[in-house]
Amino acid sequence: MTSPPPVPPSRREARVLAALVVAVTLAFAWILRPYFGVILWGTVLAIVFAPLERRLRRAMPRRPALAALLTLLIIVLLVLLPLVLVAASLVQEGMGLYQRIQSGELDLARWLQGVFDALPGWATRLLERAGLGDLAAVQARLSALLSRSAQWLATQALGFGQNTLSFGVNTIIMLYLLFFLLRDGDALAERIRAAVPLTPTQRRRLVEGFVVVTRATVKGSLVVALVQGALGGLMFWFLDIHAPVLWGVVMALMSLLPAIGAPVVWLPVAVYLYATGSTWQAVLLAVYGALVIGSADNILRPLLVGRDTRIPDYVVLLSTLGGIAVLGLNGFVVGPVIAAMFMTVWDLYSSSRSPALPADEAAPPA
């Protein structure tokens, strides 16, 4: 005897159920709020390394847990350990820079005077029109900026030392979550996809848009920026410029922002080297910066991202800056992803209202 088909809920019951789902979801998000960064980066790493985990699983189809564990080990060796080493070097160099500024060892007046003397007349007049012709005022602003930046790094180093236990616990939680996301990610994504009240095509486009944009943001922006920062820091080390790791990190951060990029760092240094008589070092840095650091984006991004969707540069810039302002470091990923999902959702909404085509066919998947 077959059971009767389920009776669809009434409109009132559906509204109560929807309100209950929203309330419970908000409550769950509230209690997870302290671990937002842990969940975010665990999810991002799971999305980026999911293809690798699937390859390992195909090689050992009866051992999904082992495939996820091997992927986790690769992530630790290739991502976490290098980041910890770079962070330790960054903190050490930042504290050293702060001490040099405080002790007066770093002579900004002589540095600025050398740079201004090396500039051509048209550049000097342009700086004067921009209000940067007063060396004393420029030195005061630059000294304050460097002092605040170095002091912030020193403060972060002290806080990191005091919160080592918390950092270790959060890292363990992230790795624990990452293991299950790698092992059960496909099943979890399928459950989420089935629960979204959209048509199958709309659900597929929404999920694919989120995955594609997240992967493209990490591989096409973060990885390229890290490579450019590493290339710049390596040249700074070769030229014996103080704090190469610090300047490499700054170049990486600048590379994340469209229309700004690493030249904001290496170009003034090249001018300074030329102004102080280090001609061959200045020429080498300028050529290396233009040909090697500058071309890394054009070479690596197509290889890493392929045909993944890219949102316009101005949207990336605004969403990245807005994400940083609201969420700090997490905003580098969250900002562009939210912007891309905003564009995807509005595209879905416009497609669903198009009179020419059905909602499932109004626009091709992203």
mmCIF file of C-alpha atoms in Angstrom:
data_model
loop_
_atom_site.group_PDB
_atom_site.id
_atom_site.type_symbol
_atom_site.label_atom_id
_atom_site.label_comp_id
_atom_site.label_asym_id
_atom_site.label_seq_id
_atom_site.Cartn_x
_atom_site.Cartn_y
_atom_site.Cartn_z
ATOM 1 C CA MET A 1 0.000 0.000 0.000
ATOM 2 C CA THR A 2 1.487 3.281 -1.102
ATOM 3 C CA SER A 3 1.476 6.280 1.183
ATOM 4 C CA PRO A 4 -0.573 9.306 0.108
ATOM 5 C CA PRO A 5 1.340 12.175 -1.499
ATOM 6 C CA PRO A 6 2.416 14.941 0.890
ATOM 7 C CA VAL A 7 -0.064 17.754 1.270
ATOM 8 C CA PRO A 8 1.470 21.133 0.352
ATOM 9 C CA PRO A 9 1.424 23.625 3.231
ATOM 10 C CA SER A 10 -1.095 26.399 3.248
ATOM 11 C CA ARG A 11 -0.070 29.966 2.591
ATOM 12 C CA ARG A 12 -0.123 30.753 6.318
ATOM 13 C CA GLU A 13 1.950 27.698 7.182
ATOM 14 C CA ALA A 14 4.454 28.568 4.431
ATOM 15 C CA ARG A 15 4.851 32.098 5.814
ATOM 16 C CA VAL A 16 5.339 30.836 9.360
ATOM 17 C CA LEU A 17 7.890 28.291 8.149
ATOM 18 C CA ALA A 18 9.755 30.948 6.121
ATOM 19 C CA ALA A 19 9.829 33.305 9.123
ATOM 20 C CA LEU A 20 11.098 30.474 11.320
ATOM 21 C CA VAL A 21 13.839 29.638 8.817
ATOM 22 C CA VAL A 22 14.967 33.295 8.675
ATOM 23 C CA ALA A 23 14.920 33.669 12.471
ATOM 24 C CA VAL A 24 16.847 30.465 13.134
ATOM 25 C CA THR A 25 19.361 31.279 10.359
ATOM 26 C CA LEU A 26 20.009 34.744 11.803
ATOM 27 C CA ALA A 27 20.428 33.273 15.287
ATOM 28 C CA PHE A 28 22.854 30.672 13.966
ATOM 29 C CA ALA A 29 24.837 33.352 12.127
ATOM 30 C CA TRP A 30 24.925 35.433 15.317
ATOM 31 C CA ILE A 31 26.490 32.687 17.411
ATOM 32 C CA LEU A 32 29.021 31.973 14.650
ATOM 33 C CA ARG A 33 29.948 35.644 14.279
ATOM 34 C CA PRO A 34 33.166 35.376 16.379
ATOM 35 C CA TYR A 35 34.411 32.732 13.941
ATOM 36 C CA PHE A 36 33.505 34.566 10.754
ATOM 37 C CA GLY A 37 37.117 34.722 9.535
ATOM 38 C CA VAL A 38 37.700 31.057 10.345
ATOM 39 C CA ILE A 39 34.604 29.970 8.401
ATOM 40 C CA LEU A 40 35.331 32.366 5.529
ATOM 41 C CA TRP A 41 38.902 31.226 4.896
ATOM 42 C CA GLY A 42 38.013 27.582 5.443
ATOM 43 C CA THR A 43 35.304 27.902 2.782
ATOM 44 C CA VAL A 44 37.584 29.819 0.409
ATOM 45 C CA LEU A 45 40.365 27.236 0.692
ATOM 46 C CA ALA A 46 37.858 24.413 0.212
ATOM 47 C CA ILE A 47 36.550 26.024 -2.984
ATOM 48 C CA VAL A 48 40.030 26.715 -4.375
ATOM 49 C CA PHE A 49 41.436 23.254 -3.609
ATOM 50 C CA ALA A 50 38.277 21.275 -4.434
ATOM 51 C CA PRO A 51 39.593 20.272 -7.913
ATOM 52 C CA LEU A 52 42.737 18.835 -6.313
ATOM 53 C CA GLU A 53 40.670 16.886 -3.782
ATOM 54 C CA ARG A 54 38.499 15.464 -6.574
ATOM 55 C CA ARG A 55 41.585 14.261 -8.446
ATOM 56 C CA LEU A 56 42.900 12.544 -5.334
ATOM 57 C CA ARG A 57 39.484 11.007 -4.709
ATOM 58 C CA ARG A 58 39.369 9.588 -8.227
ATOM 59 C CA ALA A 59 42.770 8.009 -7.547
ATOM 60 C CA MET A 60 41.460 6.442 -4.298
ATOM 61 C CA PRO A 61 37.661 6.179 -4.714
ATOM 62 C CA ARG A 62 37.166 4.080 -1.597
ATOM 63 C CA ARG A 63 39.055 6.448 0.707
ATOM 64 C CA PRO A 64 37.415 9.879 0.575
ATOM 65 C CA ALA A 65 38.683 10.771 4.048
ATOM 66 C CA LEU A 66 42.278 10.037 3.024
ATOM 67 C CA ALA A 67 41.900 12.188 -0.104
ATOM 68 C CA ALA A 68 40.609 15.076 2.010
ATOM 69 C CA LEU A 69 43.413 14.574 4.552
ATOM 70 C CA LEU A 70 46.106 14.618 1.847
ATOM 71 C CA THR A 71 44.582 17.802 0.383
ATOM 72 C CA LEU A 72 44.610 19.349 3.849
ATOM 73 C CA LEU A 73 48.289 18.462 4.276
ATOM 74 C CA ILE A 74 49.108 20.073 0.921
ATOM 75 C CA ILE A 75 47.268 23.235 1.971
ATOM 76 C CA VAL A 76 49.259 23.393 5.209
ATOM 77 C CA LEU A 77 52.578 22.962 3.398
ATOM 78 C CA LEU A 78 51.865 25.265 0.446
ATOM 79 C CA VAL A 79 49.744 27.976 2.077
ATOM 80 C CA LEU A 80 49.770 28.124 5.864
ATOM 81 C CA LEU A 81 53.451 27.517 6.641
ATOM 82 C CA PRO A 82 54.750 30.059 4.068
ATOM 83 C CA LEU A 83 52.246 32.643 5.333
ATOM 84 C CA VAL A 84 53.369 32.126 8.931
ATOM 85 C CA LEU A 85 57.030 32.530 7.953
ATOM 86 C CA VAL A 86 56.308 35.670 5.926
ATOM 87 C CA ALA A 87 54.202 37.115 8.772
ATOM 88 C CA ALA A 88 57.024 36.522 11.264
ATOM 89 C CA SER A 89 59.553 38.225 8.976
ATOM 90 C CA LEU A 90 57.112 41.070 8.314
ATOM 91 C CA VAL A 91 56.608 41.716 12.022
ATOM 92 C CA GLN A 92 60.355 41.677 12.664
ATOM 93 C CA GLU A 93 61.115 44.103 9.846
ATOM 94 C CA GLY A 94 58.222 46.373 10.831
ATOM 95 C CA MET A 95 59.517 46.644 14.377
ATOM 96 C CA GLY A 96 63.013 47.318 13.054
ATOM 97 C CA LEU A 97 61.712 50.110 10.806
ATOM 98 C CA TYR A 98 59.843 51.661 13.721
ATOM 99 C CA GLN A 99 62.997 51.637 15.851
ATOM 100 C CA ARG A 100 65.040 53.241 13.041
ATOM 101 C CA ILE A 101 62.479 56.031 12.681
ATOM 102 C CA GLN A 102 62.306 56.611 16.424
ATOM 103 C CA SER A 103 66.098 56.705 16.790
ATOM 104 C CA GLY A 104 66.581 59.039 13.826
ATOM 105 C CA GLU A 105 68.713 56.516 11.951
ATOM 106 C CA LEU A 106 66.371 56.798 8.969
ATOM 107 C CA ASP A 107 67.145 60.282 7.569
ATOM 108 C CA LEU A 108 64.030 61.222 5.626
ATOM 109 C CA ALA A 109 65.232 64.761 4.964
ATOM 110 C CA ARG A 110 68.310 63.573 3.074
ATOM 111 C CA TRP A 111 66.267 60.976 1.221
ATOM 112 C CA LEU A 112 63.678 63.521 0.091
ATOM 113 C CA GLN A 113 66.286 66.083 -0.878
ATOM 114 C CA GLY A 114 68.073 63.535 -3.043
ATOM 115 C CA VAL A 115 64.833 62.563 -4.761
ATOM 116 C CA PHE A 116 63.855 66.179 -5.465
ATOM 117 C CA ASP A 117 67.329 67.007 -6.791
ATOM 118 C CA ALA A 118 67.164 64.087 -9.219
ATOM 119 C CA LEU A 119 63.783 65.065 -10.656
ATOM 120 C CA PRO A 120 63.606 67.044 -13.917
ATOM 121 C CA GLY A 121 62.293 70.582 -13.846
ATOM 122 C CA TRP A 122 58.838 69.731 -15.157
ATOM 123 C CA ALA A 123 58.356 67.113 -12.445
ATOM 124 C CA THR A 124 59.456 69.545 -9.739
ATOM 125 C CA ARG A 125 57.026 72.194 -11.007
ATOM 126 C CA LEU A 126 54.251 69.595 -11.094
ATOM 127 C CA LEU A 127 54.930 68.657 -7.461
ATOM 128 C CA GLU A 128 54.919 72.338 -6.475
ATOM 129 C CA ARG A 129 51.520 72.820 -8.104
ATOM 130 C CA ALA A 130 50.268 69.801 -6.159
ATOM 131 C CA GLY A 131 51.458 71.380 -2.912
ATOM 132 C CA LEU A 132 54.385 68.989 -2.491
ATOM 133 C CA GLY A 133 57.182 71.465 -3.133
ATOM 134 C CA ASP A 134 57.751 72.210 0.547
ATOM 135 C CA LEU A 135 60.269 69.573 1.615
ATOM 136 C CA ALA A 136 59.716 70.220 5.301
ATOM 137 C CA ALA A 137 55.969 69.667 5.018
ATOM 138 C CA VAL A 138 56.403 66.556 2.871
ATOM 139 C CA GLN A 139 58.949 65.190 5.333
ATOM 140 C CA ALA A 140 56.598 65.780 8.246
ATOM 141 C CA ARG A 141 53.734 63.983 6.464
ATOM 142 C CA LEU A 142 55.918 61.085 5.360
ATOM 143 C CA SER A 143 57.490 60.732 8.798
ATOM 144 C CA ALA A 144 54.074 60.677 10.436
ATOM 145 C CA LEU A 145 52.803 58.108 7.924
ATOM 146 C CA LEU A 146 55.815 55.815 8.299
ATOM 147 C CA SER A 147 55.798 56.193 12.066
ATOM 148 C CA ARG A 148 52.085 55.315 12.306
ATOM 149 C CA SER A 149 52.487 52.369 9.950
ATOM 150 C CA ALA A 150 55.516 50.988 11.763
ATOM 151 C CA GLN A 151 53.874 51.573 15.139
ATOM 152 C CA TRP A 152 50.797 49.702 13.926
ATOM 153 C CA LEU A 153 52.986 46.786 12.871
ATOM 154 C CA ALA A 154 54.706 46.792 16.263
ATOM 155 C CA THR A 155 51.323 46.835 17.993
ATOM 156 C CA GLN A 156 50.117 43.970 15.836
ATOM 157 C CA ALA A 157 53.278 42.036 16.671
ATOM 158 C CA LEU A 158 52.685 42.537 20.399
ATOM 159 C CA GLY A 159 49.050 41.528 20.055
ATOM 160 C CA PHE A 160 50.010 38.492 18.012
ATOM 161 C CA GLY A 161 52.426 37.408 20.700
ATOM 162 C CA GLN A 162 49.800 37.831 23.392
ATOM 163 C CA ASN A 163 47.120 36.002 21.372
ATOM 164 C CA THR A 164 49.215 33.115 20.113
ATOM 165 C CA LEU A 165 46.946 30.618 21.856
ATOM 166 C CA SER A 166 43.827 32.145 20.293
ATOM 167 C CA PHE A 167 45.471 32.157 16.863
ATOM 168 C CA GLY A 168 46.450 28.512 17.238
ATOM 169 C CA VAL A 169 42.944 27.507 18.325
ATOM 170 C CA ASN A 170 41.367 29.369 15.402
ATOM 171 C CA THR A 171 43.800 27.718 12.981
ATOM 172 C CA ILE A 172 42.937 24.261 14.340
ATOM 173 C CA ILE A 173 39.211 25.024 14.036
ATOM 174 C CA MET A 174 39.696 26.214 10.452
ATOM 175 C CA LEU A 175 41.641 23.058 9.521
ATOM 176 C CA TYR A 176 39.005 20.879 11.200
ATOM 177 C CA LEU A 177 36.227 22.634 9.269
ATOM 178 C CA LEU A 178 38.262 22.542 6.072
ATOM 179 C CA PHE A 179 38.656 18.766 6.291
ATOM 180 C CA PHE A 180 34.888 18.215 6.378
ATOM 181 C CA LEU A 181 34.263 20.809 3.668
ATOM 182 C CA LEU A 182 36.713 18.988 1.423
ATOM 183 C CA ARG A 183 35.298 15.549 2.211
ATOM 184 C CA ASP A 184 31.589 16.426 2.197
ATOM 185 C CA GLY A 185 31.606 19.622 0.143
ATOM 186 C CA ASP A 186 29.763 18.233 -2.867
ATOM 187 C CA ALA A 187 26.965 16.781 -0.752
ATOM 188 C CA LEU A 188 26.671 19.989 1.271
ATOM 189 C CA ALA A 189 26.535 22.112 -1.894
ATOM 190 C CA GLU A 190 23.812 19.868 -3.287
ATOM 191 C CA ARG A 191 21.707 20.242 -0.124
ATOM 192 C CA ILE A 192 22.081 24.027 -0.219
ATOM 193 C CA ARG A 193 21.245 24.088 -3.922
ATOM 194 C CA ALA A 194 18.102 22.015 -3.356
ATOM 195 C CA ALA A 195 16.926 24.289 -0.523
ATOM 196 C CA VAL A 196 17.136 27.518 -2.537
ATOM 197 C CA PRO A 197 13.627 28.399 -3.815
ATOM 198 C CA LEU A 198 14.654 29.069 -7.421
ATOM 199 C CA THR A 199 14.379 27.243 -10.712
ATOM 200 C CA PRO A 200 17.073 24.616 -11.421
ATOM 201 C CA THR A 201 18.823 26.842 -13.959
ATOM 202 C CA GLN A 202 18.783 29.829 -11.622
ATOM 203 C CA ARG A 203 20.156 27.714 -8.768
ATOM 204 C CA ARG A 204 22.923 26.414 -10.978
ATOM 205 C CA ARG A 205 23.862 29.890 -12.155
ATOM 206 C CA LEU A 206 23.851 31.264 -8.614
ATOM 207 C CA VAL A 207 26.040 28.486 -7.186
ATOM 208 C CA GLU A 208 28.376 28.496 -10.171
ATOM 209 C CA GLY A 209 28.650 32.274 -9.979
ATOM 210 C CA PHE A 210 29.642 32.126 -6.317
ATOM 211 C CA VAL A 211 32.205 29.363 -6.859
ATOM 212 C CA VAL A 212 33.660 30.881 -10.028
ATOM 213 C CA VAL A 213 33.992 34.372 -8.579
ATOM 214 C CA THR A 214 35.498 33.109 -5.311
ATOM 215 C CA ARG A 215 38.017 30.967 -7.151
ATOM 216 C CA ALA A 216 38.823 33.746 -9.619
ATOM 217 C CA THR A 217 39.236 36.269 -6.798
ATOM 218 C CA VAL A 218 41.685 34.068 -4.916
ATOM 219 C CA LYS A 219 43.607 32.673 -7.867
ATOM 220 C CA GLY A 220 43.379 35.681 -10.135
ATOM 221 C CA SER A 221 43.913 38.405 -7.538
ATOM 222 C CA LEU A 222 45.451 37.099 -4.333
ATOM 223 C CA VAL A 223 47.847 34.632 -5.960
ATOM 224 C CA VAL A 224 48.960 37.111 -8.634
ATOM 225 C CA ALA A 225 49.420 39.807 -5.979
ATOM 226 C CA LEU A 226 51.477 37.439 -3.812
ATOM 227 C CA VAL A 227 53.669 36.546 -6.800
ATOM 228 C CA GLN A 228 54.214 40.204 -7.664
ATOM 229 C CA GLY A 229 55.037 40.986 -4.042
ATOM 230 C CA ALA A 230 57.459 38.056 -3.884
ATOM 231 C CA LEU A 231 59.170 39.126 -7.105
ATOM 232 C CA GLY A 232 59.503 42.695 -5.849
ATOM 233 C CA GLY A 233 60.741 41.634 -2.419
ATOM 234 C CA LEU A 234 63.316 39.336 -4.026
ATOM 235 C CA MET A 235 64.729 42.196 -6.099
ATOM 236 C CA PHE A 236 64.780 44.477 -3.053
ATOM 237 C CA TRP A 237 66.745 41.805 -1.197
ATOM 238 C CA PHE A 238 69.160 41.459 -4.135
ATOM 239 C CA LEU A 239 69.718 45.232 -4.174
ATOM 240 C CA ASP A 240 70.225 45.195 -0.376
ATOM 241 C CA ILE A 241 67.287 47.526 0.272
ATOM 242 C CA HIS A 242 66.212 47.553 3.911
ATOM 243 C CA ALA A 243 63.140 45.460 4.904
ATOM 244 C CA PRO A 244 62.574 43.573 1.615
ATOM 245 C CA VAL A 245 59.813 41.406 3.099
ATOM 246 C CA LEU A 246 57.948 44.487 4.332
ATOM 247 C CA TRP A 247 58.125 46.197 0.948
ATOM 248 C CA GLY A 248 57.185 42.951 -0.790
ATOM 249 C CA VAL A 249 54.033 42.707 1.337
ATOM 250 C CA VAL A 250 53.209 46.349 0.572
ATOM 251 C CA MET A 251 53.630 45.660 -3.152
ATOM 252 C CA ALA A 252 51.347 42.635 -2.852
ATOM 253 C CA LEU A 253 48.680 44.724 -1.129
ATOM 254 C CA MET A 254 48.947 47.467 -3.752
ATOM 255 C CA SER A 255 48.720 44.870 -6.530
ATOM 256 C CA LEU A 256 45.288 43.868 -5.236
ATOM 257 C CA LEU A 257 43.932 47.292 -6.153
ATOM 258 C CA PRO A 258 43.290 47.940 -9.873
ATOM 259 C CA ALA A 259 44.807 51.124 -11.316
ATOM 260 C CA ILE A 260 47.316 51.301 -8.433
ATOM 261 C CA GLY A 261 49.577 48.264 -8.396
ATOM 262 C CA ALA A 262 53.153 47.543 -7.381
ATOM 263 C CA PRO A 263 54.751 50.537 -9.241
ATOM 264 C CA VAL A 264 53.543 52.718 -6.346
ATOM 265 C CA VAL A 265 56.334 51.064 -4.334
ATOM 266 C CA TRP A 266 59.179 50.130 -6.660
ATOM 267 C CA LEU A 267 59.092 53.242 -8.885
ATOM 268 C CA PRO A 268 59.855 55.770 -6.074
ATOM 269 C CA VAL A 269 62.611 53.460 -4.829
ATOM 270 C CA ALA A 270 64.138 53.396 -8.315
ATOM 271 C CA VAL A 271 64.028 57.194 -8.412
ATOM 272 C CA TYR A 272 65.694 57.323 -5.002
ATOM 273 C CA LEU A 273 68.459 54.941 -6.078
ATOM 274 C CA TYR A 274 69.115 57.097 -9.137
ATOM 275 C CA ALA A 275 69.116 60.257 -7.034
ATOM 276 C CA THR A 276 71.678 58.843 -4.609
ATOM 277 C CA GLY A 277 74.086 57.762 -7.375
ATOM 278 C CA SER A 278 73.151 54.069 -7.524
ATOM 279 C CA THR A 279 72.553 54.269 -11.272
ATOM 280 C CA TRP A 280 72.820 50.618 -12.280
ATOM 281 C CA GLN A 281 70.651 49.541 -9.342
ATOM 282 C CA ALA A 282 68.008 52.118 -10.340
ATOM 283 C CA VAL A 283 68.023 50.991 -13.983
ATOM 284 C CA LEU A 284 67.901 47.324 -12.986
ATOM 285 C CA LEU A 285 64.965 47.893 -10.632
ATOM 286 C CA ALA A 286 63.059 49.960 -13.204
ATOM 287 C CA VAL A 287 63.544 47.406 -15.993
ATOM 288 C CA TYR A 288 62.786 44.486 -13.676
ATOM 289 C CA GLY A 289 59.682 46.203 -12.321
ATOM 290 C CA ALA A 290 58.315 47.026 -15.764
ATOM 291 C CA LEU A 291 59.130 43.722 -17.490
ATOM 292 C CA VAL A 292 58.954 41.106 -14.732
ATOM 293 C CA ILE A 293 56.711 42.423 -11.952
ATOM 294 C CA GLY A 294 54.443 44.275 -14.353
ATOM 295 C CA SER A 295 53.980 41.363 -16.737
ATOM 296 C CA ALA A 296 53.258 38.792 -14.005
ATOM 297 C CA ASP A 297 49.566 39.695 -14.059
ATOM 298 C CA ASN A 298 49.269 39.319 -17.839
ATOM 299 C CA ILE A 299 51.029 35.937 -17.794
ATOM 300 C CA LEU A 300 49.698 34.339 -14.621
ATOM 301 C CA ARG A 301 46.059 35.432 -14.586
ATOM 302 C CA PRO A 302 45.058 33.617 -17.822
ATOM 303 C CA LEU A 303 46.900 30.491 -16.635
ATOM 304 C CA LEU A 304 45.345 30.497 -13.162
ATOM 305 C CA VAL A 305 41.863 31.760 -13.939
ATOM 306 C CA GLY A 306 41.366 30.619 -17.533
ATOM 307 C CA ARG A 307 37.908 31.676 -18.755
ATOM 308 C CA ASP A 308 36.528 32.386 -15.295
ATOM 309 C CA THR A 309 34.334 35.471 -15.082
ATOM 310 C CA ARG A 310 36.005 38.775 -14.250
ATOM 311 C CA ILE A 311 34.006 41.734 -12.994
ATOM 312 C CA PRO A 312 34.993 45.243 -14.155
ATOM 313 C CA ASP A 313 38.111 46.741 -12.600
ATOM 314 C CA TYR A 314 36.279 49.732 -11.158
ATOM 315 C CA VAL A 315 33.834 47.385 -9.389
ATOM 316 C CA VAL A 316 36.763 45.354 -8.042
ATOM 317 C CA LEU A 317 38.449 48.519 -6.752
ATOM 318 C CA LEU A 318 35.368 49.928 -5.014
ATOM 319 C CA SER A 319 34.228 46.584 -3.585
ATOM 320 C CA THR A 320 37.734 45.727 -2.354
ATOM 321 C CA LEU A 321 38.216 49.081 -0.629
ATOM 322 C CA GLY A 322 34.714 48.886 0.836
ATOM 323 C CA GLY A 323 35.287 45.328 2.009
ATOM 324 C CA ILE A 324 38.562 46.299 3.692
ATOM 325 C CA ALA A 325 36.897 49.253 5.418
ATOM 326 C CA VAL A 326 34.141 47.052 6.823
ATOM 327 C CA LEU A 327 35.818 43.682 7.374
ATOM 328 C CA GLY A 328 39.548 44.336 7.382
ATOM 329 C CA LEU A 329 41.693 41.663 5.716
ATOM 330 C CA ASN A 330 38.655 39.472 5.059
ATOM 331 C CA GLY A 331 37.295 42.216 2.820
ATOM 332 C CA PHE A 332 39.857 41.399 0.135
ATOM 333 C CA VAL A 333 37.747 38.342 -0.673
ATOM 334 C CA VAL A 334 34.308 39.247 0.678
ATOM 335 C CA GLY A 335 34.068 42.606 -1.113
ATOM 336 C CA PRO A 336 34.541 41.368 -4.707
ATOM 337 C CA VAL A 337 32.457 38.232 -4.040
ATOM 338 C CA ILE A 338 29.525 40.294 -2.740
ATOM 339 C CA ALA A 339 29.829 42.647 -5.720
ATOM 340 C CA ALA A 340 29.845 39.727 -8.158
ATOM 341 C CA MET A 341 26.884 38.067 -6.446
ATOM 342 C CA PHE A 342 25.040 41.403 -6.537
ATOM 343 C CA MET A 343 25.529 41.543 -10.297
ATOM 344 C CA THR A 344 24.549 37.874 -10.721
ATOM 345 C CA VAL A 345 21.366 38.190 -8.654
ATOM 346 C CA TRP A 346 20.249 41.297 -10.512
ATOM 347 C CA ASP A 347 20.979 39.553 -13.795
ATOM 348 C CA LEU A 348 18.806 36.631 -12.675
ATOM 349 C CA TYR A 349 16.039 39.010 -11.648
ATOM 350 C CA SER A 350 16.179 40.850 -14.979
ATOM 351 C CA SER A 351 16.156 37.548 -16.847
ATOM 352 C CA SER A 352 13.119 36.326 -14.934
ATOM 353 C CA ARG A 353 11.180 39.466 -15.945
ATOM 354 C CA SER A 354 12.219 39.304 -19.599
ATOM 355 C CA PRO A 355 9.139 38.853 -21.794
ATOM 356 C CA ALA A 356 11.127 37.382 -24.652
ATOM 357 C CA LEU A 357 12.468 34.253 -22.985
ATOM 358 C CA PRO A 358 11.506 31.984 -20.092
ATOM 359 C CA ALA A 359 13.267 32.629 -16.794
ATOM 360 C CA ASP A 360 15.435 29.537 -17.231
ATOM 361 C CA GLU A 361 16.673 30.614 -20.661
ATOM 362 C CA ALA A 362 16.725 34.401 -20.576
ATOM 363 C CA ALA A 363 20.480 34.582 -20.120
ATOM 364 C CA PRO A 364 23.327 32.080 -20.434
ATOM 365 C CA PRO A 365 25.021 30.891 -17.231
ATOM 366 C CA ALA A 366 27.894 33.030 -16.007
#
